[in-house]
Amino acid sequence: MMKDRRFKSSIVIEPRLGRVREVRSLREAAEALLRDWPGDDLPKRQKAMATCLSALKGDVQPHRARRDFIEAAREARLLMGD
């Protein structure tokens, strides 16, 4: 069973110029990685997708998925306020 978990603090990304998205949970992070990312082949995106899925399954702590999501957003130059 997939279980969504809210992050302690949200992550703000800008997937397209002028479009800002606030990511507040595991589900929102997974959706952003699937729908808003500028490339499928970025290594940190792949890692973040795997970690988010594991966290949704309950196999990994949400803070690890949040950390990997932030690293993927940095790699893709989407992270705001960084």
XYZ file of C-alpha atoms in Angstrom:
82
model
C 0.000 0.000 0.000
C 1.334 3.415 -0.963
C 1.391 5.931 1.869
C 1.851 9.633 1.203
C 3.800 11.564 3.829
C 4.170 15.311 4.172
C 7.638 16.795 4.380
C 8.601 18.873 7.434
C 9.183 21.798 5.088
C 8.224 22.266 1.473
C 10.577 22.471 -1.499
C 10.048 25.130 -4.153
C 10.983 24.396 -7.749
C 10.555 26.276 -11.018
C 9.946 23.583 -13.647
C 9.236 26.148 -16.372
C 10.115 29.814 -16.566
C 7.541 31.690 -14.542
C 5.859 28.533 -13.193
C 6.668 27.888 -9.542
C 5.638 24.684 -7.781
C 5.685 23.994 -4.053
C 6.357 20.326 -3.247
C 5.020 19.370 0.184
C 4.854 15.570 0.203
C 6.202 12.311 -1.188
C 3.332 12.090 -3.664
C 3.913 15.637 -4.904
C 7.640 14.942 -5.271
C 6.958 11.795 -7.307
C 4.481 13.668 -9.514
C 6.955 16.498 -10.099
C 9.701 14.030 -11.029
C 7.382 12.352 -13.532
C 5.672 15.416 -15.025
C 7.865 18.470 -14.550
C 11.452 17.314 -15.104
C 13.449 18.577 -18.098
C 15.125 15.257 -18.879
C 14.620 11.569 -18.212
C 18.293 10.654 -18.207
C 19.557 12.777 -15.327
C 21.158 10.391 -12.769
C 19.943 12.194 -9.653
C 16.391 12.237 -11.032
C 16.504 8.464 -11.425
C 17.787 8.062 -7.867
C 15.125 10.423 -6.493
C 12.379 8.529 -8.325
C 13.544 5.238 -6.820
C 13.824 6.719 -3.322
C 10.385 8.356 -3.515
C 8.819 5.070 -4.602
C 10.551 3.224 -1.765
C 9.375 5.860 0.717
C 5.797 5.647 -0.565
C 5.969 1.886 0.004
C 7.274 2.489 3.531
C 10.702 0.973 2.872
C 12.638 4.261 3.223
C 12.223 7.242 5.541
C 10.614 10.305 3.864
C 13.575 12.556 4.771
C 15.800 10.458 2.468
C 13.373 10.940 -0.421
C 13.240 14.680 0.316
C 17.045 14.874 0.306
C 17.300 12.998 -3.017
C 14.549 15.160 -4.527
C 16.471 18.321 -3.576
C 19.661 16.919 -5.124
C 17.770 16.080 -8.320
C 16.265 19.580 -8.418
C 19.749 21.086 -8.021
C 21.090 18.882 -10.807
C 18.258 19.999 -13.117
C 18.617 23.637 -11.979
C 14.991 23.761 -10.839
C 15.511 24.428 -7.134
C 14.488 27.910 -6.042
C 16.184 29.689 -3.181
C 19.349 27.633 -3.486
